[in-house]
Amino acid sequence: MLTERDTETLFKVLNSSTELLKDKLGISYLDAFIETGDNLINNGEVHVEEGMPDSDTVSKLEKIYSEIDYHKLDAETVRKAVQICMIKATKEDAIQANHQITPDTIASIMGYLVIRLVKEDKQLQILDVSVGMGNLLSTVVNQLKDAIKEVDIHTVGIDNDDSMLAVASINSQMQQNSDNTELIYQDSVANILVDDADLVISDLPIGYYPIDENTTNYKTRSSEGHSFAHHLLIEQGMNHIKPGGFGVFLVPSNLFDTTESKGLLKWIQDNAYLQALLNLPKEIFNNENAQKAILILQKHGDNVHQVEKIMIGEFPSFKQPSAFQKFLAEIVEWEEKDLLTKKVRRTIMGKSIAINAGSSTLKFKLFEMPSEKLISSGAIDRIGLSNSDVEIKYGDGEKFQKTMDVNNHEEAIKLVLDKLLSLSIIENYDEITGVGHRVVAGGEYFTDSVIIDDDVLSKLEELSELAPLHEPANILGIKAFKKVLPDVISVAVFDTSFHTSMPEENYMYALPYKYYTEHKARKYGAHGTSYRYVSGRAAAMMGKPLEDLKLVIMHLGAGASICAVDHGKSLDTSMGFTPLTGIMMATRSGDVDPSLLAYIMEKEGITDINEMINILNKQSGLVGVSEVSADMRDLEAVKADNHQAELARNMYMNRIVKYVGQYVAEMNGVDGIVFTAGVGENDIGIREEIAEKLSYFGVKVDSEKNHIRAVERDISADDAKIKTLLIPTNEELMIVKDIERLK
Ligand SMILES: Nc1ncnc2c1ncn2[C@@H]1O[C@H](COP(=O)(O)OP(=O)(O)O)[C@@H](O)[C@H]1O
Ligand SMILES: CC(=O)OP(=O)(O)O
Ligand SMILES: [Mg+2]
């Protein structure tokens, strides 16, 4: 009660002195408030300049100031009185919406939601990237101080409006909190130099940000025209937060409904967990378009997870207090039971393993989930050739390495299972709570990843002929893991599902139509999981939404293919009905004239077409032409003295150049090309030569930047017209993400 009266007294002092100064100096209410605030802080001494205000006014003001000593008031009493003055300023001076004070109702709801998110912290750094008059920030700080004992709070507020900031400064000084408050007069979109905060809280300015040149480093910037200030500031805020920290933003309710929001959403997905979007009651806004919501984001970090249930909803009207209370209670329960509790985390924490059987390799990655922290990774290469390199990374930079003969995928899988235990990567197979397998062919049947049961397994066996070098190994892997972990979720992630977006004219062969209708004879493509991962990373590196980009991705491994990713979707790809066709590969021929097969069969006395196809799959490509090796490293080593080895490399590059050209034509342009997979990631010379051959449409690689292996990097020259990117693929990460999705 007492404080309410104090608020009223302080308001009267502030308001009457403001009105007096406004009148005498002929200035706005806001400017007069700033003047009077400064006077009060300056021990009630009235600032006089060039005889203004006159001495009569000065003594009137001194009398008003003597009516209260703000030092004796608590912070909330001061804040409220200032807030009432600012509501008055908004009306009297017709202050534009973005500069208006954050209403107390909203500020206190935000404060209430934040308490549990930071209550464990004893030292708290809070950042507001559009602090304005400081009402939101000080409401939250006062609430936190009240709710959490002995918390040491330091705040930083940034704003590019000096009048607003002057009010914020008066606010913090009169609340006697200025030692712990840093106010910075700056454009928050520009480079800000502040320590990473534990919590970012902001009532964001809505609308276009006018200075495009300040936004070049923003991933959420618009590809054309001005960008949205609130998108940029969400990115900026989250970039200045510690791992696992929360960003709590007041945003327009339609934040994700605009076309521009795709880029924002993508950025959020890559950098943070979208945990809640809570619309505020419509009645507190002038109209539906002005309605706002509270967005809760959490930056990725250790022991942080996507909530099981994203909290999306609308606060009931204030006129229904019991419904309103109930809603608040639901959110609190959600915060405690989903967003924060260790119990929920423990039950969903586990280890997921992704098994990727390539034609010449077996790779695995073991992740802690859902944090996606990599625990161990391994690769066995040159399977079926002699001298396989077995490499397993685990622990604190430890590595198991051995060169040995691994004759087939069955031996490789057995080796992985043995090493997981013998290297103590896990103590027991039971620690693995999810298994995901790369499966190359899903036909038209599997358009998305699936949980593997007996029906799925028998369907995969049926589909084996669509990927003869891979599917049997994929099935072996599935069965081997089912045997040791019969009750653990096991998921198949298909190479083909990314390509189900291809249009008819691209996937059909010009053969009698009934072969399609009766036998599903069509192009399926492969490497889709890799394209899915790489295209997402490419968009992030280029700072544009994937939906706005035309990309050609070259997946150059032992199996190799190229994909035209048009606006995020596979438009066309070089592999066909099986992974035999398209560009030249390690042991596979790529495209050949089918009538040549009949001719060779006759000349060589081959009677079974399967034998011929087997030669195309296993004895052709690099190894067939070079008669040296299927491994690009071996060809590189001897190419200077071995014509066939050099020829094989040249043919390999020639096929790539042809296909890339086709795809640029098919998309009628391209924004970026990407190199990935074993050869693409590691063969510096091949990248350089291919780039030179593609200079006609604007590809230009910087040799120094290109001089690197298996690192994500933009290798384009500064004056290149289109981007050339090097992106190590990560099919395994996509696989474990799909396990989480299907759990
Ligand atoms: N340093 C290197 N230079 C050139 N090629 C390399 C290098 N390292 C690996 N490779 C190539 O990468 C191929 C394996 O690619 P990868 O994508 O891992 O295989 P898979 O197709 O079996 O998934 C090897 O056959 C080898 O030719
Ligand atoms: C489909 C395919 O060829 O896969 P990989 O490159 O892993 O052998
Ligand atoms: Mg591969």
mmCIF file of N, CA and C in Angstrom, residues 73-74 135 160 170 238 241 262 288 329 373 431 433-434 451 534 559 591 606 719 739:
data_model
loop_
_atom_site.group_PDB
_atom_site.id
_atom_site.type_symbol
_atom_site.label_atom_id
_atom_site.label_comp_id
_atom_site.label_asym_id
_atom_site.label_seq_id
_atom_site.Cartn_x
_atom_site.Cartn_y
_atom_site.Cartn_z
ATOM 1 N N LEU A 73 13.109 5.362 -2.055
ATOM 2 C CA LEU A 73 12.092 4.493 -2.673
ATOM 3 C C LEU A 73 12.747 3.228 -3.228
ATOM 4 N N ASP A 74 11.927 2.158 -3.280
ATOM 5 C CA ASP A 74 12.535 0.953 -3.876
ATOM 6 C C ASP A 74 12.445 1.029 -5.408
ATOM 7 N N ASN A 135 12.168 -0.108 -19.694
ATOM 8 C CA ASN A 135 11.131 -0.616 -18.796
ATOM 9 C C ASN A 135 11.108 -2.136 -18.742
ATOM 10 N N ASN A 160 19.610 2.757 -30.441
ATOM 11 C CA ASN A 160 20.149 3.805 -31.308
ATOM 12 C C ASN A 160 19.324 5.088 -31.230
ATOM 13 N N ILE A 170 17.958 7.563 -16.837
ATOM 14 C CA ILE A 170 17.290 8.145 -15.659
ATOM 15 C C ILE A 170 16.650 7.028 -14.829
ATOM 16 N N MET A 238 20.965 -13.709 -30.371
ATOM 17 C CA MET A 238 21.351 -15.102 -30.113
ATOM 18 C C MET A 238 22.850 -15.313 -30.311
ATOM 19 N N ILE A 241 24.916 -14.680 -26.971
ATOM 20 C CA ILE A 241 24.416 -15.417 -25.819
ATOM 21 C C ILE A 241 25.316 -16.634 -25.618
ATOM 22 N N LYS A 262 11.210 -17.531 -43.869
ATOM 23 C CA LYS A 262 11.827 -18.842 -44.134
ATOM 24 C C LYS A 262 13.292 -18.843 -43.722
ATOM 25 N N GLU A 288 -5.549 -6.592 -34.860
ATOM 26 C CA GLU A 288 -4.975 -7.927 -34.968
ATOM 27 C C GLU A 288 -3.550 -7.902 -35.535
ATOM 28 N N ALA A 329 -0.008 -21.301 -15.412
ATOM 29 C CA ALA A 329 0.405 -22.492 -14.666
ATOM 30 C C ALA A 329 0.851 -23.597 -15.620
ATOM 31 N N LYS A 373 26.198 -34.488 -29.725
ATOM 32 C CA LYS A 373 27.644 -34.458 -29.465
ATOM 33 C C LYS A 373 28.279 -35.754 -29.985
ATOM 34 N N GLU A 431 23.959 -49.298 -23.912
ATOM 35 C CA GLU A 431 24.060 -47.832 -23.885
ATOM 36 C C GLU A 431 23.543 -47.200 -25.180
ATOM 37 N N THR A 433 20.891 -46.377 -27.672
ATOM 38 C CA THR A 433 19.419 -46.347 -27.595
ATOM 39 C C THR A 433 18.772 -46.080 -28.956
ATOM 40 N N GLY A 434 19.589 -45.918 -29.971
ATOM 41 C CA GLY A 434 19.024 -45.737 -31.310
ATOM 42 C C GLY A 434 20.048 -46.151 -32.355
ATOM 43 N N ILE A 451 10.997 -46.562 -39.404
ATOM 44 C CA ILE A 451 11.431 -47.483 -38.346
ATOM 45 C C ILE A 451 11.415 -48.884 -38.954
ATOM 46 N N VAL A 534 24.256 -31.400 -47.209
ATOM 47 C CA VAL A 534 25.153 -30.426 -47.849
ATOM 48 C C VAL A 534 24.381 -29.189 -48.315
ATOM 49 N N GLY A 559 31.561 -44.081 -54.892
ATOM 50 C CA GLY A 559 30.357 -43.873 -55.698
ATOM 51 C C GLY A 559 30.231 -42.376 -55.864
ATOM 52 N N ASP A 591 27.618 -43.542 -67.412
ATOM 53 C CA ASP A 591 26.829 -43.733 -68.640
ATOM 54 C C ASP A 591 27.611 -44.478 -69.724
ATOM 55 N N ILE A 606 30.544 -63.455 -73.293
ATOM 56 C CA ILE A 606 29.787 -63.358 -72.039
ATOM 57 C C ILE A 606 28.327 -63.653 -72.368
ATOM 58 N N ASP A 719 36.449 -12.319 -56.531
ATOM 59 C CA ASP A 719 35.683 -11.755 -57.656
ATOM 60 C C ASP A 719 34.893 -12.824 -58.421
ATOM 61 N N ILE A 739 16.483 -40.450 -36.503
ATOM 62 C CA ILE A 739 16.089 -41.357 -35.403
ATOM 63 C C ILE A 739 15.283 -40.545 -34.385
#
